[in-house]
Coordinates of C-alpha atoms in Angstrom, one line a residue:
X1 CA 170.3 10.1 129.9
X2 CA 167.9 8.6 127.4
X3 CA 168.7 8.0 123.8
X4 CA 166.1 8.1 121.1
X5 CA 166.5 5.5 118.5
X6 CA 165.7 6.4 115.0
X7 CA 164.6 4.2 112.2
X8 CA 168.1 4.0 111.0
X9 CA 169.1 2.5 114.3
X10 CA 171.2 5.6 115.4
X11 CA 170.5 7.7 118.4
X12 CA 170.2 11.7 118.4
X13 CA 171.2 13.9 121.3
X14 CA 168.7 16.6 122.4
X15 CA 169.7 20.4 122.1
X16 CA 170.3 22.1 125.4
X17 CA 167.4 24.5 126.5
X18 CA 168.2 28.3 126.6
X19 CA 168.5 29.8 130.0
X20 CA 165.5 32.3 130.8
X21 CA 166.9 35.9 130.9
X22 CA 164.4 37.9 133.1
X23 CA 166.5 41.0 133.3
X24 CA 166.9 41.3 129.6
X25 CA 163.2 41.1 128.9
X26 CA 162.4 43.7 131.5
X27 CA 164.9 46.1 129.9
X28 CA 163.3 45.4 126.5
X29 CA 159.8 46.1 127.7
X30 CA 160.9 49.2 129.6
X31 CA 162.7 50.6 126.6
X32 CA 159.6 50.1 124.5
X33 CA 157.4 51.9 127.0
X34 CA 160.0 54.7 127.3
X35 CA 159.9 55.1 123.5
X36 CA 156.1 55.3 123.6
X37 CA 156.2 57.9 126.4
X38 CA 158.7 60.0 124.4
X39 CA 156.4 59.7 121.4
X40 CA 153.4 60.8 123.5
X41 CA 155.3 63.7 124.9
X42 CA 156.5 64.7 121.4
X43 CA 152.9 64.5 120.1
X44 CA 151.6 66.6 123.0
X45 CA 154.3 69.2 122.4
X46 CA 153.3 69.2 118.7
X47 CA 149.6 69.6 119.6
X48 CA 150.0 72.1 122.4
X49 CA 152.8 74.2 121.2
X50 CA 153.9 73.7 117.6
X51 CA 150.5 73.3 115.8
X52 CA 148.3 74.7 118.5
X53 CA 146.6 77.4 116.3
X54 CA 145.9 74.8 113.6
X55 CA 144.2 72.3 115.9
X56 CA 142.4 75.1 117.9
X57 CA 140.9 76.2 114.6
X58 CA 139.7 72.7 113.8
X59 CA 138.2 72.4 117.3
X60 CA 136.5 75.8 117.0
X61 CA 135.1 74.8 113.6
X62 CA 133.3 71.9 115.3
X63 CA 132.0 73.6 118.4
X64 CA 132.5 77.4 118.1
X65 CA 129.6 79.1 116.3
X66 CA 128.6 82.6 115.3
X67 CA 124.9 83.0 116.0
X68 CA 122.6 86.0 115.3
X69 CA 121.0 87.9 118.1
X70 CA 117.4 88.6 117.1
X71 CA 116.1 92.2 117.3
X72 CA 112.6 93.6 117.3
X73 CA 111.1 95.5 114.4
X74 CA 110.2 99.1 115.1
X75 CA 106.7 99.9 116.3
X76 CA 104.2 101.6 114.1
X77 CA 101.7 104.0 115.8
X78 CA 99.0 106.2 114.6
X79 CA 99.3 110.0 114.9
X80 CA 98.2 109.9 118.6
X81 CA 100.6 107.2 119.6
X82 CA 98.2 104.3 119.5
X83 CA 100.0 101.1 118.4
X84 CA 99.1 99.8 114.9
X85 CA 102.0 97.3 114.5
X86 CA 104.1 95.8 117.3
X87 CA 106.7 93.0 117.5
X88 CA 106.1 90.3 120.2
X89 CA 108.8 87.8 121.3
X90 CA 108.1 84.2 120.2
X91 CA 110.0 80.9 120.0
X92 CA 111.0 78.9 116.9
X93 CA 111.8 75.2 117.3
X94 CA 114.8 73.9 115.4
X95 CA 116.6 70.6 115.2
X96 CA 119.8 68.9 114.2
X97 CA 118.7 66.6 111.4
X98 CA 121.9 64.5 111.5
X99 CA 121.1 63.6 115.1
X100 CA 117.4 63.0 114.5
X101 CA 118.0 60.9 111.4
X102 CA 119.9 58.3 113.5
X103 CA 117.2 58.2 116.2
X104 CA 113.8 57.0 114.9
X105 CA 112.5 57.0 118.4
X106 CA 113.3 60.8 118.8
X107 CA 111.5 61.5 115.5
X108 CA 108.4 59.6 116.7
X109 CA 108.4 61.6 120.0
X110 CA 108.8 64.9 118.1
X111 CA 105.9 63.9 115.7
X112 CA 103.7 63.2 118.7
X113 CA 104.6 66.4 120.5
X114 CA 104.1 68.6 117.4
X115 CA 101.0 66.8 116.0
X116 CA 102.9 66.3 112.7
X117 CA 102.4 63.0 110.7
X118 CA 105.2 60.6 111.5
X119 CA 105.8 59.7 107.8
X120 CA 105.9 63.4 106.9
X121 CA 108.4 64.3 109.6
X122 CA 110.5 61.2 108.9
X123 CA 110.7 62.2 105.2
X124 CA 111.4 65.8 106.1
X125 CA 114.3 64.9 108.3
X126 CA 115.7 62.4 105.8
X127 CA 115.8 65.0 103.1
X128 CA 118.0 67.2 105.3
X129 CA 120.2 64.6 107.0
X130 CA 123.4 66.1 105.5
X131 CA 122.7 69.4 107.3
X132 CA 123.1 70.5 110.9
X133 CA 120.1 72.8 111.1
X134 CA 116.4 72.8 110.2
X135 CA 113.3 74.5 111.6
X136 CA 110.7 72.1 112.9
X137 CA 107.9 72.3 110.3
X138 CA 105.0 74.5 111.3
X139 CA 106.6 75.5 114.5
X140 CA 108.4 78.6 113.7
X141 CA 107.4 81.8 115.6
X142 CA 105.1 80.0 118.0
X143 CA 103.8 80.8 121.5
X144 CA 106.7 80.5 123.9
X145 CA 104.6 78.4 126.3
X146 CA 103.9 75.9 123.5
X147 CA 107.7 75.7 122.7
X148 CA 108.7 75.2 126.3
X149 CA 106.2 72.4 126.7
X150 CA 107.8 70.6 123.8
X151 CA 111.3 71.3 125.0
X152 CA 110.4 69.9 128.4
X153 CA 110.2 66.5 126.8
X154 CA 114.0 66.7 126.2
X155 CA 113.9 65.2 122.8
X156 CA 117.5 64.7 121.5
X157 CA 118.5 67.2 118.9
X158 CA 115.5 69.6 119.3
X159 CA 116.1 73.2 120.6
X160 CA 114.5 76.6 120.3
X161 CA 115.6 80.2 119.6
X162 CA 114.0 83.6 120.3
X163 CA 112.5 85.5 117.4
X164 CA 109.9 88.2 117.0
X165 CA 106.5 88.1 115.3
X166 CA 104.5 91.1 114.0
X167 CA 101.1 91.7 115.5
X168 CA 98.5 94.2 114.2
X169 CA 96.0 95.2 117.0
X170 CA 93.6 96.9 114.5
X171 CA 93.4 93.9 112.1
X172 CA 91.6 94.3 108.8
X173 CA 90.5 97.9 109.5
X174 CA 94.0 99.2 108.7
X175 CA 95.6 96.3 106.9
X176 CA 95.8 97.9 103.5
X177 CA 97.8 100.8 104.8
X178 CA 100.1 98.8 107.1
X179 CA 100.6 95.7 104.9
X180 CA 102.5 92.8 106.5
X181 CA 105.8 91.1 107.0
X182 CA 106.9 87.6 105.9
X183 CA 108.2 84.8 108.1
X184 CA 111.6 86.5 108.3
X185 CA 110.1 89.7 109.5
X186 CA 110.7 91.5 106.2
X187 CA 108.1 94.0 104.9
X188 CA 106.0 92.7 102.0
X189 CA 103.2 95.2 101.5
X190 CA 102.1 98.7 102.4
X191 CA 103.9 100.8 105.0
X192 CA 105.8 97.7 106.2
X193 CA 107.4 97.5 102.7
X194 CA 107.8 101.2 102.1
X195 CA 109.7 101.8 105.4
X196 CA 111.2 98.3 105.7
X197 CA 114.8 99.6 106.1
X198 CA 113.7 102.1 108.7
X199 CA 111.7 99.6 110.7
X200 CA 113.7 96.3 110.6
X201 CA 116.7 97.2 112.7
X202 CA 120.1 95.2 112.7
X203 CA 120.4 91.8 114.3
X204 CA 123.4 91.3 116.6
X205 CA 126.0 88.6 116.4
X206 CA 127.8 86.6 119.1
X207 CA 130.2 83.7 119.4
X208 CA 129.1 80.7 121.4
X209 CA 130.4 77.2 122.0
X210 CA 127.9 74.4 121.4
X211 CA 128.3 70.8 122.6
X212 CA 127.9 67.8 120.4
X213 CA 124.2 67.9 120.9
X214 CA 124.0 71.5 119.6
X215 CA 123.3 73.1 123.0
X216 CA 125.0 76.4 123.9
X217 CA 127.4 75.8 126.7
X218 CA 129.3 79.1 126.7
X219 CA 128.9 82.6 125.4
X220 CA 132.4 83.5 124.1
X221 CA 132.2 87.0 122.7
X222 CA 129.7 89.7 121.6
X223 CA 130.7 90.6 118.0
X224 CA 127.9 93.1 117.3
X225 CA 125.1 94.3 119.6
X226 CA 121.6 94.1 118.3
X227 CA 120.1 97.4 117.2
X228 CA 116.2 97.5 117.3
X229 CA 114.3 99.1 114.5
X230 CA 113.1 102.6 114.6
X231 CA 109.5 103.5 115.5
X232 CA 107.3 105.1 112.9
X233 CA 104.5 107.5 113.6
X234 CA 101.9 107.5 110.8
X235 CA 99.5 110.3 109.9
X236 CA 96.6 107.9 110.2
X237 CA 94.1 108.6 113.0
X238 CA 93.0 105.2 114.3
X239 CA 89.6 106.5 115.4
X240 CA 88.8 108.0 112.0
X241 CA 90.2 105.0 110.2
X242 CA 87.9 102.7 112.1
X243 CA 85.0 105.0 111.6
X244 CA 85.6 105.0 107.8
X245 CA 86.0 101.3 107.7
X246 CA 82.9 100.6 109.7
X247 CA 80.7 102.9 107.6
X248 CA 82.1 101.6 104.3
X249 CA 81.3 98.1 105.4
X250 CA 77.8 99.1 106.3
X251 CA 77.3 100.7 102.9
X252 CA 78.5 97.7 101.0
X253 CA 76.2 95.4 103.0
X254 CA 73.3 97.7 102.4
X255 CA 73.9 98.2 98.6
X256 CA 75.3 94.9 97.6
X257 CA 78.4 96.6 96.1
X258 CA 81.5 94.7 95.1
X259 CA 84.1 97.0 96.7
X260 CA 84.7 100.4 98.0
X261 CA 87.3 102.9 99.2
X262 CA 87.4 106.0 101.5
X263 CA 90.3 108.4 101.5
X264 CA 90.5 111.3 104.0
X265 CA 93.3 113.9 103.7
X266 CA 94.3 116.8 105.8
X267 CA 93.8 119.7 103.4
X268 CA 96.7 121.9 104.6
X269 CA 99.4 119.2 105.0
X270 CA 98.3 116.4 102.7
X271 CA 98.5 113.9 105.6
X272 CA 96.4 110.8 105.1
X273 CA 94.1 110.6 108.1
X274 CA 92.3 107.5 106.9
X275 CA 92.3 105.2 104.0
X276 CA 89.9 102.3 104.2
X277 CA 89.1 99.6 101.5
X278 CA 86.9 96.6 101.2
X279 CA 87.2 93.7 100.6
X280 CA 89.9 93.6 103.2
X281 CA 92.0 90.9 105.0
X282 CA 93.5 90.2 108.4
X283 CA 97.2 90.9 108.2
X284 CA 97.7 88.8 111.4
X285 CA 96.9 85.7 109.4
X286 CA 98.2 86.1 105.9
X287 CA 97.9 83.2 103.5
X288 CA 98.4 82.7 99.8
X289 CA 94.7 82.7 99.2
X290 CA 92.6 85.6 97.9
X291 CA 95.6 87.8 97.1
X292 CA 93.2 90.2 95.3
X293 CA 92.1 91.4 98.8
X294 CA 95.7 92.5 99.6
X295 CA 95.8 95.5 97.3
X296 CA 95.1 99.0 98.5
X297 CA 92.4 100.0 96.0
X298 CA 92.6 103.6 97.0
X299 CA 96.1 103.9 95.4
X300 CA 96.2 101.0 92.9
X301 CA 92.8 100.8 91.2
X302 CA 92.2 103.0 88.2
X303 CA 88.7 104.3 87.7
X304 CA 87.0 106.9 85.4
X305 CA 86.1 109.7 87.9
X306 CA 82.8 110.7 86.3
X307 CA 81.2 113.9 87.5
X308 CA 83.8 114.6 90.2
X309 CA 85.8 116.2 87.3
X310 CA 83.2 118.9 86.7
X311 CA 84.4 121.4 89.3
X312 CA 87.8 121.2 87.7
X313 CA 86.4 121.8 84.3
X314 CA 84.6 124.9 85.6
X315 CA 87.8 126.0 87.3
X316 CA 89.6 125.7 84.0
X317 CA 87.0 127.9 82.3
X318 CA 87.1 130.5 85.1
X319 CA 91.0 130.6 84.9
X320 CA 90.9 131.1 81.1
X321 CA 88.4 133.9 81.5
X322 CA 85.9 132.3 79.0
X323 CA 83.2 132.1 81.7
X324 CA 82.1 133.7 85.0
X325 CA 80.1 132.3 87.9
X326 CA 77.0 133.9 86.3
X327 CA 77.5 132.8 82.7
X328 CA 74.3 131.1 81.5
X329 CA 74.0 127.9 79.5
X330 CA 70.9 126.5 77.8
X331 CA 71.0 122.8 78.4
X332 CA 67.8 122.0 76.6
X333 CA 66.6 119.5 75.5
X334 CA 68.8 117.7 78.0
X335 CA 71.4 116.3 75.6
X336 CA 74.1 117.5 73.2
X337 CA 75.8 115.7 70.2
X338 CA 79.2 114.2 70.8
X339 CA 80.3 112.7 67.5
X340 CA 78.2 109.6 66.8
X341 CA 77.0 109.7 70.4
X342 CA 75.0 111.9 72.7
X343 CA 76.0 113.5 76.0
X344 CA 72.9 113.5 78.1
X345 CA 71.8 114.9 81.5
X346 CA 69.7 113.1 84.0
X347 CA 66.8 115.3 82.8
X348 CA 66.3 118.6 81.0
X349 CA 67.5 121.3 83.3
X350 CA 66.8 124.2 80.9
X351 CA 68.9 127.3 81.4
X352 CA 71.6 127.0 84.1
X353 CA 74.3 129.5 85.2
X354 CA 77.8 128.2 85.9
X355 CA 76.9 127.5 89.6
X356 CA 73.8 125.6 88.5
X357 CA 75.9 123.4 86.2
X358 CA 77.7 122.1 89.3
X359 CA 74.6 122.1 91.5
X360 CA 72.6 119.9 89.0
X361 CA 75.7 118.1 87.7
X362 CA 74.9 118.9 84.1
X363 CA 76.9 117.0 81.5
X364 CA 75.6 119.3 78.8
X365 CA 76.7 122.4 80.7
X366 CA 80.3 121.3 81.2
X367 CA 80.4 120.2 77.6
X368 CA 79.6 123.7 76.5
X369 CA 82.2 125.1 78.9
X370 CA 85.0 122.9 77.6
X371 CA 84.3 123.8 74.0
X372 CA 85.4 127.3 74.8
X373 CA 88.9 126.0 75.9
X374 CA 91.8 125.1 73.7
X375 CA 92.9 121.5 73.8
X376 CA 96.4 122.2 75.1
X377 CA 95.1 124.6 77.7
X378 CA 92.6 122.1 79.2
X379 CA 95.2 119.3 79.1
X380 CA 97.8 121.4 80.9
X381 CA 95.3 122.5 83.5
X382 CA 94.3 119.0 84.5
X383 CA 97.9 117.9 84.6
X384 CA 98.7 120.7 87.1
X385 CA 96.3 118.9 89.5
X386 CA 98.3 115.8 89.2
X387 CA 96.2 113.7 86.8
X388 CA 98.3 111.3 84.7
X389 CA 101.1 111.1 87.3
X390 CA 101.8 109.6 90.7
X391 CA 100.9 111.6 93.7
X392 CA 104.3 111.0 95.2
X393 CA 103.0 109.5 98.4
X394 CA 105.6 106.8 98.2
X395 CA 103.1 104.0 98.8
X396 CA 104.2 100.8 97.1
X397 CA 102.4 100.0 93.9
X398 CA 100.7 103.4 93.5
X399 CA 99.3 103.8 90.0
X400 CA 99.9 107.0 88.1
X401 CA 96.6 106.8 86.2
X402 CA 96.1 107.2 82.5
X403 CA 95.6 110.6 80.8
X404 CA 96.1 110.7 77.0
X405 CA 97.9 113.7 75.5
X406 CA 96.0 116.0 73.1
X407 CA 97.7 114.3 70.1
X408 CA 95.9 111.2 71.0
X409 CA 92.5 112.8 71.5
X410 CA 89.7 112.0 69.1
X411 CA 86.9 114.4 68.2
X412 CA 84.9 113.4 71.3
X413 CA 87.7 113.1 73.8
X414 CA 87.8 116.6 75.2
X415 CA 84.0 116.7 75.7
X416 CA 84.0 113.4 77.6
X417 CA 87.0 114.4 79.7
X418 CA 85.0 117.4 80.9
X419 CA 82.6 115.1 82.8
X420 CA 85.1 112.4 83.8
X421 CA 85.3 109.8 81.0
X422 CA 88.4 109.0 78.9
X423 CA 90.9 109.2 81.7
X424 CA 91.6 107.0 84.7
X425 CA 92.5 108.1 88.2
X426 CA 92.9 106.7 91.7
X427 CA 90.7 107.7 94.7
X428 CA 93.8 109.3 96.2
X429 CA 94.3 111.5 93.2
X430 CA 90.7 112.8 93.4
X431 CA 91.1 113.6 97.1
X432 CA 94.4 115.4 96.4
X433 CA 92.8 117.5 93.7
X434 CA 89.9 118.5 95.9
X435 CA 92.3 119.3 98.7
X436 CA 94.0 121.7 96.4
X437 CA 90.7 123.5 95.8
X438 CA 90.2 123.8 99.6
X439 CA 93.8 124.9 100.1
X440 CA 93.7 128.0 98.1
X441 CA 94.7 126.3 94.9
X442 CA 97.9 124.8 96.4
X443 CA 98.7 121.2 95.5
X444 CA 100.3 119.3 98.3
X445 CA 102.0 115.8 98.1
X446 CA 100.1 113.3 100.2
X447 CA 102.1 111.6 103.0
X448 CA 101.4 108.6 105.3
X449 CA 103.9 110.0 108.0
X450 CA 102.9 112.4 110.6
X451 CA 104.8 115.6 110.0
X452 CA 106.0 114.2 106.7
X453 CA 105.0 117.2 104.7
X454 CA 108.1 118.9 103.2
X455 CA 106.4 122.3 103.2
X456 CA 106.7 122.5 99.4
X457 CA 103.5 123.2 97.5
X458 CA 102.6 123.8 93.9
X459 CA 100.2 126.6 93.1
X460 CA 97.8 124.9 90.7
X461 CA 95.1 127.5 90.7
X462 CA 94.5 131.1 91.7
X463 CA 93.2 131.3 95.3
X464 CA 90.3 133.5 94.3
X465 CA 89.1 131.1 91.7
X466 CA 89.6 128.1 94.0
X467 CA 87.3 129.9 96.6
X468 CA 84.7 130.5 93.9
X469 CA 84.6 126.9 92.9
X470 CA 84.3 125.7 96.5
X471 CA 81.4 128.1 97.0
X472 CA 79.7 126.6 93.9
X473 CA 80.3 123.1 95.3
X474 CA 78.5 124.1 98.5
X475 CA 75.2 124.3 96.6
X476 CA 75.5 120.6 95.8
X477 CA 74.8 119.6 99.4
X478 CA 72.1 122.2 99.9
X479 CA 68.4 122.0 98.9
X480 CA 68.1 121.6 95.2
X481 CA 71.6 120.0 94.9
X482 CA 72.4 116.4 94.0
X483 CA 73.9 115.5 97.4
X484 CA 71.6 116.8 100.2
X485 CA 72.3 113.5 102.0
X486 CA 75.9 114.7 102.5
X487 CA 74.8 117.7 104.7
X488 CA 76.2 117.8 108.2
X489 CA 74.4 119.7 110.9
X490 CA 76.4 122.8 112.0
X491 CA 78.8 122.6 109.1
X492 CA 78.8 123.9 105.5
X493 CA 79.8 121.1 103.1
X494 CA 81.2 121.5 99.6
X495 CA 81.3 118.5 97.4
X496 CA 80.4 116.8 94.1
X497 CA 78.6 113.6 93.3
X498 CA 79.5 111.2 90.5
X499 CA 77.8 108.2 89.0
X500 CA 80.1 106.8 86.3
X501 CA 79.2 103.8 84.1
X502 CA 81.7 101.0 84.1
X503 CA 83.5 100.2 80.9
X504 CA 83.0 96.7 79.5
X505 CA 84.2 95.2 76.3
X506 CA 84.9 98.4 74.5
X507 CA 81.7 100.0 75.6
X508 CA 79.8 100.8 78.9
X509 CA 77.7 98.4 80.8
X510 CA 74.7 99.1 83.0
X511 CA 76.9 98.9 86.0
X512 CA 78.1 101.9 87.9
X513 CA 80.7 103.5 90.3
X514 CA 79.1 105.8 92.9
X515 CA 81.3 108.8 94.0
X516 CA 81.2 111.6 96.4
X517 CA 84.2 113.9 96.9
X518 CA 83.9 116.8 99.3
X519 CA 85.5 119.4 101.6
X520 CA 84.4 120.4 105.1
X521 CA 84.0 122.9 106.6
X522 CA 83.7 125.3 103.7
X523 CA 84.9 128.4 105.6
X524 CA 88.2 126.8 106.4
X525 CA 88.4 123.4 104.8
X526 CA 90.1 120.8 107.1
X527 CA 89.2 117.5 105.4
X528 CA 89.3 116.4 101.8
X529 CA 87.3 113.2 101.4
X530 CA 86.7 110.8 98.5
X531 CA 84.2 108.0 98.7
X532 CA 84.0 105.3 96.0
X533 CA 81.5 102.5 96.0
X534 CA 82.0 100.1 93.1
X535 CA 79.3 98.2 91.4
X536 CA 76.3 98.7 93.7
X537 CA 73.1 96.8 93.1
X538 CA 71.0 98.6 90.5
X539 CA 67.8 96.6 91.0
X540 CA 66.2 99.5 92.9
X541 CA 66.2 101.6 89.7
X542 CA 66.0 105.4 89.6
X543 CA 69.0 107.0 91.3
X544 CA 69.4 104.5 94.1
X545 CA 72.8 103.5 92.8
X546 CA 74.1 107.0 92.3
X547 CA 76.7 108.9 94.3
X548 CA 74.2 111.2 95.9
X549 CA 72.2 108.3 97.2
X550 CA 74.9 105.9 98.2
X551 CA 78.3 107.7 98.7
X552 CA 77.0 111.0 100.1
X553 CA 75.4 109.7 103.3
X554 CA 78.5 107.6 103.9
X555 CA 80.6 110.8 103.7
X556 CA 78.2 112.5 106.1
X557 CA 78.4 109.8 108.7
X558 CA 82.2 109.6 108.6
X559 CA 82.7 113.3 108.7
X560 CA 80.2 113.9 111.5
X561 CA 82.4 111.7 113.7
X562 CA 85.7 113.0 112.4
X563 CA 84.8 116.7 112.9
X564 CA 83.9 115.9 116.5
X565 CA 87.0 113.8 117.1
X566 CA 89.3 116.4 115.8
X567 CA 87.5 119.3 117.6
X568 CA 86.8 121.2 114.4
X569 CA 84.5 124.2 115.3
X570 CA 81.3 124.5 113.3
X571 CA 80.9 127.1 110.6
X572 CA 77.1 127.0 110.4
X573 CA 76.1 128.1 113.9
X574 CA 72.7 129.5 112.8
X575 CA 71.5 126.2 111.4
X576 CA 72.8 124.3 114.4
X577 CA 71.0 126.7 116.8
X578 CA 67.8 126.5 114.8
X579 CA 68.0 122.7 114.8
X580 CA 68.7 122.6 118.5
X581 CA 65.7 124.9 119.2
X582 CA 63.5 122.8 117.0
X583 CA 64.6 119.7 118.8
X584 CA 64.0 121.3 122.2
X585 CA 60.6 122.4 121.1
X586 CA 59.8 118.9 119.9
X587 CA 60.8 117.5 123.2
X588 CA 58.7 120.1 125.1
X589 CA 55.7 119.2 123.0
X590 CA 56.2 115.6 123.7
X591 CA 56.5 116.2 127.4
X592 CA 53.4 118.4 127.4
X593 CA 51.4 115.7 125.5
X594 CA 52.6 113.1 127.9
X595 CA 51.7 115.1 131.0
X596 CA 47.8 114.7 130.9
X597 CA 48.2 111.0 130.3
X598 CA 50.5 110.6 133.3
X599 CA 48.1 112.6 135.5
X600 CA 45.2 110.5 134.5
X601 CA 47.1 107.3 135.3
X602 CA 48.0 108.7 138.7
X603 CA 44.3 109.5 139.5
X604 CA 43.2 106.1 138.4
X605 CA 45.8 104.5 140.7
X606 CA 44.7 106.6 143.7
X607 CA 42.6 104.8 146.4

């Protein structure tokens, strides 16, 4: 044994080394592991049995989702079942911005796949990085093939979902009636808005489990099945609608007019068979530009009706008993005082009977008729025909018009009202009033739904008087009338022209609105039609901007087709037979004249 010497010279003995206890250490380690195992078991019991519901709820909150099941909007058809608005399945790309924000490479790939600027998409994702859902910009409701092409790139955090998009096969020809839906398939204008609740249906709801990438891995439960929207059958006839739109467009191009409208009603039911307006728009591609073109001018625009009011003024006089169809009026010298102004005719028509007042559209004649009527009586009569109030069609944004009460009339108001100035109406209101004349004096509420007529009518005028007025209106389209260009071969046509000056700055400018309102066929009126052409070019002078020159032929072209399409039998067979005979005789003369020339040519060609 060695001794260590210290500085003090004394030696220190070393301590004995402790003996290594292997068994004790093993027991200590084993006990620690046993305690850990017990702790794990206790924790497992706590998680699986004691607090199972709590932790299951937490897990579900992370991965269990309630997602909507998209449903299609109801189809809109015309009266013959032809589709006017349908919903087509499309795809909408969406992404998890939290996942994208941490993956610049994925953003770059998505930008390239979608043709979006990288800086724009990066900024767009960054602004939403605290959310779990966003639609990929400009890629909602896209072609499913395009969506699948992008999804095939398997960009992290990018997915798609099924939605539906509205499609309008007839485009701008029917856009003002149908309107359109927004990005969420909610009606915004027209019939789409008026019947939105009926059309839109109820989306379904289901529980699904998503993985951490947002992908659906399991469908857990169907909470509510999707209910598709109900279909809607309109009163519109697609063929007549397109015909009216085409002829209106042709007229505006030929006359240089700013706008126009055509309204066609079924006289007996009030069903709107066609309602065309220009300018129009394509409701398949709606943008925020040119919103002025979205409005349905036939129900929203207020216009002074001009001479289309004259048959109603005459009807008021006949009802009051102050005139008869043969009462004569001296309209010389072609004008009559109206306060500080004059009421003038196109020329001096001399002495006219009541029928002649309508035939020649005499302002002086109706002014003399209305003088015989009390103010309140004339006011009440016009209001019975719906002026000054909405037609009740239910179309969104319909204007009721303006019609001052007698208390607000000046000394000239009643006289100007008699020929259509001093009140404002819509083209639909004119068509409705004329339909009442053709329907035995019964006023019917217009409807855009096939079979939507309630059956209730308001007797606005005695049937005998209504028949007298329609008979007078027939002379307007016959030789000597102001609308011979509205005549239709084989049919008697009753109507009235109108050429109203446009108000401007408290007065009236040298700008006009050309009207023609009519009924056909006269014996049993089927259609009530109003044609309005706004602000035609007046450079031609004369009457080339008037209703008889511009609107009457438009009426004739549309009605000639509509009568044929609806199989309405002619009520003027004699004229039709005479015209056919004349045409056949003309062809025979042409063939006879061509025969000698053909024979001579054959002889010259013989060897």
